Amino acid sequence: MKNSLVFVLNCGSSSLKFALVDTKTEQQVLSGLADSLGSDSPILKVKYNGNKESIDLASGAMHQMAIDTLVSLLKQYQLDQAIVAIGHRVVHGGEKFKSSALITPQVIAGIQEVSQLAPLHNPANLIGIEATKKIFPSVPQVAVFDTAYHQTIPEHAFLYALPYQLYKENGIRRYGFHGTSHFYIAQQAAQMLGKPVAKLNIICAHLGNGASVTAIANGLSVDTSMGLTPLEGLVMGTRCGDLDPAINHYLIENLGYNQAEVSVLFNQKSGLLGISELSNDCRLIEESAADGHQGAQLALDIFCYRLAKYIASYTVPLGELDAVVFTGGIGENSDVIRANVLALLKIFGFTLDQEANLAARFGNAGFINGPTGPKAIVIPTDEELVIAQDAIRLTQSVEQ
Ligand code: ADP
């Protein structure tokens, strides 16, 4: 029998990541990205059977056209008929969605309702849902929320010290993101540590272009560094992370910025890019720092220092620590950052196995701690697999 595939979509404001996940082997049969949507030269890149293909889309093409072109390819490869479910990454589920949901008109209305909390992301996710519904009207669709895993964070950790009414009436609180990745890492870490997830206590650092740390106690998220939006917390590729909120006012009142410019500054011009005045690409930052580029070195130092501070602070909600886990493009590949962060955490007794640290790169998982002190692990994340598994679980529970 032909294997069943789940079509996984992650629609950003100007990009679209996708994968076809085989539900039996749990492998990605096909994957890719549509980039620069809405620009003069949008492009669709597809990886299938070891081959890479790039297709130029028409100038100004948006998600619908990218999905239409992708689906023509799927038909050409005779993969479209094997799709049994579609899983969408939806960025913000607010307090409405504590777990993944089979997409119905009510769920769509719910995603629209929380859109004001993620005005750049949720509308793009909805476009993806509508576009695939048109092409595959009889295939069930599931929404998997980036915020859902963090809905177990207790009130004292998710509330800001603002008037309580702003939470009660306007939903202003910490929601957290990267939940699908942190959830996946918890399951994998439990296996590697030989513990049931329900007894697992780890600190998970997801370090990609966006980056967040989550404290996981007894398998559940109990605190996380991103907040109402994905801007809070760690230093990221182009996002500033934690700031004195008065800087916003200062830029507007004294330096002539308007609010839109401040938003671009904080989201797109800060972080590794802003500090290094070079790039948001961590690989290039590391290479340049090694060549003596001072801005790149400073960017790395601030990135590691902030990350180590967060990891240290998350020992508070845990009480006991089974391991610190690194994941995401930087966490999975940068032996330099992992070594620096563990060195900054020496008060906890962390030691490093340098060979193991070098070996745990490019998709290889492994323990990187030395013989004494707490454990440190590298685990490649797989958000697409979690989305595919949830899509299958929810569609099967309806069929029964
Ligand atoms: P996204 O958040 O877009 O999914 P990724 O998880 O793919 O991002 O992470 C991208 C980041 O990972 C980039 O900063 C990239 O430079 C970094 N990265 C990838 N490979 C390496 C490497 N070998 N060394 C250091 N950083 C790396």
Short mmCIF file of C-alpha atoms and ligand atoms in Angstrom, two decimals:
data_model
loop_
_atom_site.label_atom_id
_atom_site.label_comp_id
_atom_site.label_asym_id
_atom_site.label_seq_id
_atom_site.Cartn_x
_atom_site.Cartn_y
_atom_site.Cartn_z
CA MET A 1 0.00 0.00 0.00
CA LYS A 2 1.22 3.47 -0.85
CA ASN A 3 2.27 5.47 2.18
CA SER A 4 0.12 8.34 3.41
CA LEU A 5 1.51 11.85 3.32
CA VAL A 6 0.76 14.92 5.40
CA PHE A 7 1.19 18.26 3.66
CA VAL A 8 2.75 20.62 6.25
CA LEU A 9 2.58 24.36 5.60
CA ASN A 10 4.15 27.25 7.44
CA CYS A 11 3.01 30.54 5.88
CA GLY A 12 4.95 33.66 6.89
CA SER A 13 4.11 37.17 5.73
CA SER A 14 6.38 36.91 2.67
CA SER A 15 7.46 33.29 2.72
CA LEU A 16 6.03 29.82 2.76
CA LYS A 17 7.84 26.75 4.09
CA PHE A 18 6.41 23.35 3.29
CA ALA A 19 7.04 19.64 3.59
CA LEU A 20 5.38 16.36 2.71
CA VAL A 21 5.83 14.03 5.68
CA ASP A 22 5.43 10.28 5.26
CA THR A 23 3.33 9.15 8.21
CA LYS A 24 4.90 5.67 8.31
CA THR A 25 8.59 6.49 8.00
CA GLU A 26 8.20 9.95 9.62
CA GLN A 27 10.59 11.25 6.95
CA GLN A 28 10.15 14.30 4.72
CA VAL A 29 9.53 13.02 1.19
CA LEU A 30 9.65 16.55 -0.22
CA SER A 31 10.38 19.92 1.31
CA GLY A 32 11.06 23.50 0.32
CA LEU A 33 10.39 27.16 0.57
CA ALA A 34 8.71 29.93 -1.40
CA ASP A 35 10.58 33.14 -0.68
CA SER A 36 10.29 36.89 -1.37
CA LEU A 37 6.54 36.60 -1.98
CA GLY A 38 5.04 39.91 -3.09
CA SER A 39 8.41 41.14 -4.41
CA ASP A 40 9.65 41.51 -8.00
CA SER A 41 11.33 38.13 -7.97
CA PRO A 42 9.57 35.55 -5.80
CA ILE A 43 11.06 32.08 -6.01
CA LEU A 44 9.94 28.54 -5.18
CA LYS A 45 12.62 26.05 -4.11
CA VAL A 46 11.77 22.37 -3.84
CA LYS A 47 13.85 19.41 -2.62
CA TYR A 48 12.64 16.01 -3.82
CA ASN A 49 14.41 12.68 -4.27
CA GLY A 50 17.83 14.23 -3.72
CA ASN A 51 17.21 16.87 -6.44
CA LYS A 52 16.82 20.59 -5.87
CA GLU A 53 14.62 22.64 -8.18
CA SER A 54 14.11 26.41 -8.28
CA ILE A 55 11.14 27.96 -10.04
CA ASP A 56 10.79 31.71 -10.60
CA LEU A 57 7.27 32.84 -9.79
CA ALA A 58 5.57 35.77 -11.52
CA SER A 59 6.47 39.20 -10.16
CA GLY A 60 4.28 40.02 -7.13
CA ALA A 61 3.17 36.39 -6.67
CA MET A 62 1.76 35.69 -3.21
CA HIS A 63 0.90 32.54 -1.24
CA GLN A 64 -1.94 31.36 -3.50
CA MET A 65 0.24 31.37 -6.60
CA ALA A 66 3.12 29.68 -4.75
CA ILE A 67 0.78 26.96 -3.49
CA ASP A 68 -0.79 26.51 -6.96
CA THR A 69 2.67 26.12 -8.54
CA LEU A 70 3.76 23.74 -5.79
CA VAL A 71 0.64 21.61 -6.19
CA SER A 72 1.24 21.35 -9.99
CA LEU A 73 4.65 19.92 -9.11
CA LEU A 74 3.12 17.50 -6.60
CA LYS A 75 0.77 16.33 -9.36
CA GLN A 76 3.70 15.90 -11.73
CA TYR A 77 5.46 13.76 -9.11
CA GLN A 78 2.16 11.91 -8.45
CA LEU A 79 2.29 12.80 -4.78
CA ASP A 80 -0.94 14.80 -4.50
CA GLN A 81 -3.18 11.72 -4.31
CA ALA A 82 -1.30 10.40 -1.27
CA ILE A 83 -2.07 13.49 0.85
CA VAL A 84 -4.41 12.44 3.67
CA ALA A 85 -4.21 15.54 5.87
CA ILE A 86 -2.88 19.08 5.82
CA GLY A 87 -1.18 20.57 8.89
CA HIS A 88 -0.73 24.32 9.25
CA ARG A 89 1.65 26.03 11.63
CA VAL A 90 -0.36 28.87 13.13
CA VAL A 91 1.73 31.34 15.09
CA HIS A 92 -0.70 32.72 17.66
CA GLY A 93 -3.46 30.79 19.36
CA GLY A 94 -3.91 33.25 22.23
CA GLU A 95 -5.60 31.64 25.25
CA LYS A 96 -8.24 30.19 22.95
CA PHE A 97 -6.18 27.27 21.65
CA LYS A 98 -4.46 25.13 24.26
CA SER A 99 -3.80 22.35 21.75
CA SER A 100 -3.96 21.65 18.02
CA ALA A 101 -7.40 21.89 16.39
CA LEU A 102 -9.15 20.37 13.41
CA ILE A 103 -9.94 23.32 11.16
CA THR A 104 -13.63 24.21 11.08
CA PRO A 105 -15.35 27.57 10.39
CA GLN A 106 -15.32 28.15 14.19
CA VAL A 107 -11.58 27.51 14.41
CA ILE A 108 -10.96 29.89 11.51
CA ALA A 109 -13.02 32.54 13.31
CA GLY A 110 -10.97 31.87 16.46
CA ILE A 111 -7.68 32.34 14.58
CA GLN A 112 -9.06 35.58 13.12
CA GLU A 113 -10.04 36.75 16.59
CA VAL A 114 -6.50 36.40 17.95
CA SER A 115 -4.98 37.96 14.81
CA GLN A 116 -4.59 41.32 16.50
CA LEU A 117 -1.96 39.70 18.76
CA ALA A 118 0.05 38.59 15.68
CA PRO A 119 -0.94 40.91 12.83
CA LEU A 120 1.99 39.87 10.62
CA HIS A 121 1.62 36.15 11.14
CA ASN A 122 -1.94 34.91 11.69
CA PRO A 123 -3.41 36.53 8.54
CA ALA A 124 -0.70 34.79 6.46
CA ASN A 125 -1.53 31.49 8.17
CA LEU A 126 -5.20 31.99 7.27
CA ILE A 127 -4.29 32.66 3.63
CA GLY A 128 -2.49 29.29 3.58
CA ILE A 129 -5.53 27.56 5.09
CA GLU A 130 -7.92 29.10 2.52
CA ALA A 131 -5.57 28.39 -0.40
CA THR A 132 -5.17 24.70 0.41
CA LYS A 133 -8.89 24.35 1.15
CA LYS A 134 -9.64 25.45 -2.41
CA ILE A 135 -7.24 22.91 -3.91
CA PHE A 136 -7.94 19.98 -1.54
CA PRO A 137 -11.57 20.57 -0.45
CA SER A 138 -12.06 17.07 0.93
CA VAL A 139 -8.74 16.72 2.78
CA PRO A 140 -9.01 17.51 6.51
CA GLN A 141 -6.86 20.36 7.78
CA VAL A 142 -5.39 20.89 11.23
CA ALA A 143 -3.98 24.01 12.90
CA VAL A 144 -0.96 23.54 15.17
CA PHE A 145 -0.28 26.58 17.33
CA ASP A 146 3.16 27.88 18.26
CA THR A 147 1.73 29.15 21.54
CA ALA A 148 -0.24 26.05 22.62
CA TYR A 149 2.52 24.17 24.46
CA HIS A 150 3.10 27.22 26.68
CA GLN A 151 -0.47 27.34 27.95
CA THR A 152 0.65 25.45 31.07
CA ILE A 153 2.81 28.39 32.22
CA PRO A 154 1.45 29.56 35.59
CA GLU A 155 -0.03 33.03 36.03
CA HIS A 156 2.86 34.35 38.13
CA ALA A 157 5.21 33.56 35.22
CA PHE A 158 3.03 34.70 32.31
CA LEU A 159 1.81 38.03 33.74
CA TYR A 160 3.65 41.30 33.18
CA ALA A 161 3.72 43.75 36.09
CA LEU A 162 1.16 45.95 34.36
CA PRO A 163 -2.33 46.82 35.61
CA TYR A 164 -4.17 43.47 35.85
CA GLN A 165 -7.02 44.87 33.81
CA LEU A 166 -4.80 44.90 30.68
CA TYR A 167 -4.61 41.14 30.97
CA LYS A 168 -8.26 40.56 31.85
CA GLU A 169 -9.69 42.86 29.19
CA ASN A 170 -7.03 42.89 26.49
CA GLY A 171 -5.15 39.62 26.87
CA ILE A 172 -1.78 41.30 27.40
CA ARG A 173 0.46 38.58 28.85
CA ARG A 174 3.36 36.29 27.94
CA TYR A 175 2.24 33.65 25.43
CA GLY A 176 5.56 32.24 24.20
CA PHE A 177 6.37 30.74 20.80
CA HIS A 178 8.36 27.86 19.25
CA GLY A 179 6.03 25.62 21.31
CA THR A 180 6.03 22.85 18.71
CA SER A 181 9.82 22.68 18.82
CA HIS A 182 10.08 22.80 22.63
CA PHE A 183 7.41 20.06 22.85
CA TYR A 184 9.30 17.85 20.38
CA ILE A 185 12.58 18.37 22.21
CA ALA A 186 10.97 17.37 25.52
CA GLN A 187 9.87 14.04 24.00
CA GLN A 188 13.31 13.38 22.48
CA ALA A 189 15.22 14.45 25.60
CA ALA A 190 13.12 12.12 27.76
CA GLN A 191 14.06 9.20 25.50
CA MET A 192 17.75 10.11 25.54
CA LEU A 193 17.74 10.48 29.32
CA GLY A 194 15.70 7.30 29.81
CA LYS A 195 12.99 9.10 31.79
CA PRO A 196 9.25 9.40 31.32
CA VAL A 197 8.37 12.82 29.88
CA ALA A 198 6.13 13.42 32.89
CA LYS A 199 9.24 13.44 35.10
CA LEU A 200 11.48 15.43 32.78
CA ASN A 201 13.03 18.73 33.96
CA ILE A 202 15.03 20.50 31.28
CA ILE A 203 15.87 23.93 29.94
CA CYS A 204 15.48 23.99 26.17
CA ALA A 205 17.22 26.64 24.06
CA HIS A 206 15.76 26.87 20.55
CA LEU A 207 18.28 29.03 18.69
CA GLY A 208 17.40 29.84 15.09
CA ASN A 209 16.81 33.19 13.41
CA GLY A 210 14.20 33.58 16.13
CA ALA A 211 15.37 32.23 19.48
CA SER A 212 13.71 31.29 22.76
CA VAL A 213 14.44 29.39 25.95
CA THR A 214 11.82 27.35 27.77
CA ALA A 215 11.84 25.89 31.27
CA ILE A 216 10.16 22.47 31.14
CA ALA A 217 9.11 20.95 34.49
CA ASN A 218 7.59 17.47 34.58
CA GLY A 219 7.33 17.62 30.79
CA LEU A 220 5.35 20.88 30.76
CA SER A 221 6.33 24.41 29.81
CA VAL A 222 6.50 26.51 32.99
CA ASP A 223 8.27 29.60 31.65
CA THR A 224 9.56 30.86 28.32
CA SER A 225 11.51 33.86 27.09
CA MET A 226 9.27 35.12 24.26
CA GLY A 227 6.31 37.17 25.34
CA LEU A 228 3.15 38.74 23.94
CA THR A 229 5.07 38.66 20.65
CA PRO A 230 8.24 36.88 19.50
CA LEU A 231 10.28 40.06 20.13
CA GLU A 232 11.00 39.52 23.83
CA GLY A 233 13.84 37.55 25.37
CA LEU A 234 17.09 36.45 23.75
CA VAL A 235 19.24 38.30 21.24
CA MET A 236 18.11 36.99 17.84
CA GLY A 237 19.22 37.31 14.22
CA THR A 238 17.59 40.70 13.68
CA ARG A 239 15.40 41.10 16.82
CA CYS A 240 16.66 42.88 19.92
CA GLY A 241 15.00 40.73 22.59
CA ASP A 242 14.74 42.25 26.09
CA LEU A 243 14.99 46.04 26.32
CA ASP A 244 14.11 48.81 28.71
CA PRO A 245 10.60 49.65 27.39
CA ALA A 246 11.42 53.36 27.81
CA ILE A 247 13.83 53.10 24.86
CA ASN A 248 10.76 53.09 22.61
CA HIS A 249 9.67 56.46 24.03
CA TYR A 250 13.23 57.84 23.91
CA LEU A 251 13.66 57.02 20.23
CA ILE A 252 10.38 58.73 19.39
CA GLU A 253 10.68 61.77 21.66
CA ASN A 254 14.39 62.51 21.29
CA LEU A 255 15.63 60.91 18.10
CA GLY A 256 12.74 61.61 15.74
CA TYR A 257 11.66 58.04 15.03
CA ASN A 258 8.01 57.27 14.40
CA GLN A 259 6.37 54.11 15.81
CA ALA A 260 6.63 52.17 12.55
CA GLU A 261 10.35 52.93 12.32
CA VAL A 262 10.91 51.79 15.89
CA SER A 263 9.15 48.55 15.11
CA VAL A 264 11.38 47.95 12.07
CA LEU A 265 14.43 48.85 14.18
CA PHE A 266 13.56 46.38 16.96
CA ASN A 267 12.42 43.55 14.67
CA GLN A 268 14.59 43.79 11.58
CA LYS A 269 17.70 45.85 12.30
CA SER A 270 18.77 44.76 15.77
CA GLY A 271 20.11 41.53 17.29
CA LEU A 272 23.22 39.94 15.76
CA LEU A 273 22.83 42.14 12.67
CA GLY A 274 22.51 45.39 14.60
CA ILE A 275 25.38 44.77 17.01
CA SER A 276 27.83 43.32 14.47
CA GLU A 277 26.91 45.82 11.73
CA LEU A 278 27.65 42.86 9.50
CA SER A 279 25.02 40.13 9.27
CA ASN A 280 22.23 38.22 11.01
CA ASP A 281 23.78 34.94 9.85
CA CYS A 282 25.42 33.29 12.83
CA ARG A 283 27.80 31.26 10.66
CA LEU A 284 29.21 34.42 9.11
CA ILE A 285 29.34 36.13 12.51
CA GLU A 286 31.41 33.26 13.91
CA GLU A 287 33.78 33.19 10.95
CA SER A 288 34.23 36.96 11.07
CA ALA A 289 34.78 36.96 14.84
CA ALA A 290 37.47 34.29 14.37
CA ASP A 291 39.07 36.60 11.76
CA GLY A 292 39.17 39.44 14.28
CA HIS A 293 35.98 41.39 13.38
CA GLN A 294 35.22 43.22 16.64
CA GLY A 295 31.53 43.83 15.97
CA ALA A 296 31.00 40.15 15.23
CA GLN A 297 32.82 39.18 18.44
CA LEU A 298 30.71 41.62 20.44
CA ALA A 299 27.51 40.24 18.90
CA LEU A 300 28.54 36.71 19.87
CA ASP A 301 29.48 37.78 23.39
CA ILE A 302 26.14 39.52 23.98
CA PHE A 303 24.21 36.59 22.43
CA CYS A 304 25.93 34.07 24.72
CA TYR A 305 25.75 36.23 27.84
CA ARG A 306 21.99 36.85 27.47
CA LEU A 307 21.37 33.17 26.74
CA ALA A 308 23.39 32.03 29.78
CA LYS A 309 21.49 34.50 32.00
CA TYR A 310 18.17 33.07 30.83
CA ILE A 311 19.30 29.49 31.36
CA ALA A 312 20.52 30.35 34.86
CA SER A 313 17.24 32.07 35.73
CA TYR A 314 15.18 29.08 34.58
CA THR A 315 16.69 26.90 37.29
CA VAL A 316 14.27 28.83 39.57
CA PRO A 317 11.02 27.27 38.28
CA LEU A 318 12.63 23.83 37.84
CA GLY A 319 14.12 23.04 41.23
CA GLU A 320 16.06 20.19 39.65
CA LEU A 321 17.71 20.01 36.25
CA ASP A 322 18.09 16.89 34.10
CA ALA A 323 19.77 18.71 31.21
CA VAL A 324 20.16 21.85 29.16
CA VAL A 325 19.22 21.15 25.54
CA PHE A 326 20.35 23.07 22.45
CA THR A 327 18.34 23.02 19.22
CA GLY A 328 17.49 25.19 16.15
CA GLY A 329 20.00 26.09 13.41
CA ILE A 330 22.45 27.70 15.85
CA GLY A 331 21.88 25.29 18.75
CA GLU A 332 22.29 22.25 16.47
CA ASN A 333 25.43 23.49 14.71
CA SER A 334 27.39 26.04 16.69
CA ASP A 335 29.91 24.25 18.91
CA VAL A 336 31.37 27.71 19.65
CA ILE A 337 28.20 29.17 21.13
CA ARG A 338 27.42 26.01 23.10
CA ALA A 339 30.93 25.97 24.57
CA ASN A 340 30.77 29.67 25.48
CA VAL A 341 27.35 29.37 27.12
CA LEU A 342 28.31 26.34 29.22
CA ALA A 343 31.51 28.13 30.29
CA LEU A 344 29.40 31.11 31.45
CA LEU A 345 27.28 28.69 33.50
CA LYS A 346 30.23 27.29 35.45
CA ILE A 347 28.61 28.14 38.78
CA PHE A 348 26.32 25.15 38.11
CA GLY A 349 29.34 22.90 37.49
CA PHE A 350 28.82 22.36 33.75
CA THR A 351 31.78 20.79 31.96
CA LEU A 352 32.19 20.17 28.24
CA ASP A 353 33.32 17.15 26.25
CA GLN A 354 35.01 18.98 23.38
CA GLU A 355 35.02 16.03 21.00
CA ALA A 356 31.37 15.29 21.63
CA ASN A 357 30.60 18.99 21.13
CA LEU A 358 32.24 18.92 17.69
CA ALA A 359 30.52 15.65 16.79
CA ALA A 360 27.04 16.94 17.67
CA ARG A 361 26.59 19.08 14.56
CA PHE A 362 24.91 18.91 11.16
CA GLY A 363 21.96 16.82 12.26
CA ASN A 364 23.74 14.63 14.83
CA ALA A 365 22.23 14.48 18.32
CA GLY A 366 24.34 13.78 21.39
CA PHE A 367 25.42 14.53 24.94
CA ILE A 368 28.13 17.21 24.98
CA ASN A 369 28.75 17.48 28.74
CA GLY A 370 31.92 16.28 30.39
CA PRO A 371 32.03 13.60 33.11
CA THR A 372 31.06 15.96 35.95
CA GLY A 373 28.24 18.46 36.38
CA PRO A 374 24.82 18.68 34.78
CA LYS A 375 24.05 17.18 31.37
CA ALA A 376 23.98 19.17 28.14
CA ILE A 377 22.45 17.72 24.99
CA VAL A 378 22.15 18.69 21.33
CA ILE A 379 18.95 17.54 19.63
CA PRO A 380 17.90 18.49 16.07
CA THR A 381 14.33 19.72 16.14
CA ASP A 382 11.56 18.53 13.80
CA GLU A 383 8.54 20.82 13.97
CA GLU A 384 7.16 19.43 10.70
CA LEU A 385 6.97 15.96 12.23
CA VAL A 386 4.97 17.22 15.24
CA ILE A 387 2.58 19.06 12.92
CA ALA A 388 2.18 15.94 10.76
CA GLN A 389 1.60 13.72 13.81
CA ASP A 390 -1.02 16.10 15.23
CA ALA A 391 -2.72 16.32 11.84
CA ILE A 392 -2.96 12.53 11.64
CA ARG A 393 -4.06 12.15 15.28
CA LEU A 394 -6.84 14.70 14.98
CA THR A 395 -8.13 13.57 11.60
CA GLN A 396 -8.18 9.92 12.71
CA SER A 397 -10.03 10.74 15.91
CA VAL A 398 -12.76 12.30 13.74
CA GLU A 399 -12.95 9.33 11.37
CA GLN A 400 -13.45 6.82 14.24
P1 ADP B 1 14.76 29.68 11.35
O1 ADP B 1 14.46 30.30 12.66
O2 ADP B 1 14.65 30.61 10.20
O3 ADP B 1 14.09 28.32 11.14
P2 ADP B 1 17.19 28.08 11.62
O4 ADP B 1 16.73 27.26 12.76
O5 ADP B 1 17.39 27.41 10.30
O6 ADP B 1 16.33 29.39 11.42
O7 ADP B 1 18.60 28.75 12.06
C1 ADP B 1 19.26 29.65 11.25
C2 ADP B 1 20.53 30.10 11.98
O8 ADP B 1 21.37 28.96 12.19
C3 ADP B 1 21.34 31.10 11.15
O9 ADP B 1 21.79 32.14 11.98
C4 ADP B 1 22.52 30.26 10.69
O10 ADP B 1 23.68 31.03 10.47
C5 ADP B 1 22.69 29.34 11.89
N1 ADP B 1 23.56 28.21 11.54
C6 ADP B 1 23.33 27.24 10.65
N2 ADP B 1 24.42 26.43 10.54
C7 ADP B 1 25.36 26.93 11.40
C8 ADP B 1 26.69 26.57 11.75
N3 ADP B 1 27.31 25.52 11.21
N4 ADP B 1 27.34 27.33 12.67
C9 ADP B 1 26.75 28.39 13.23
N5 ADP B 1 25.49 28.78 12.95
C10 ADP B 1 24.81 28.07 12.04
#
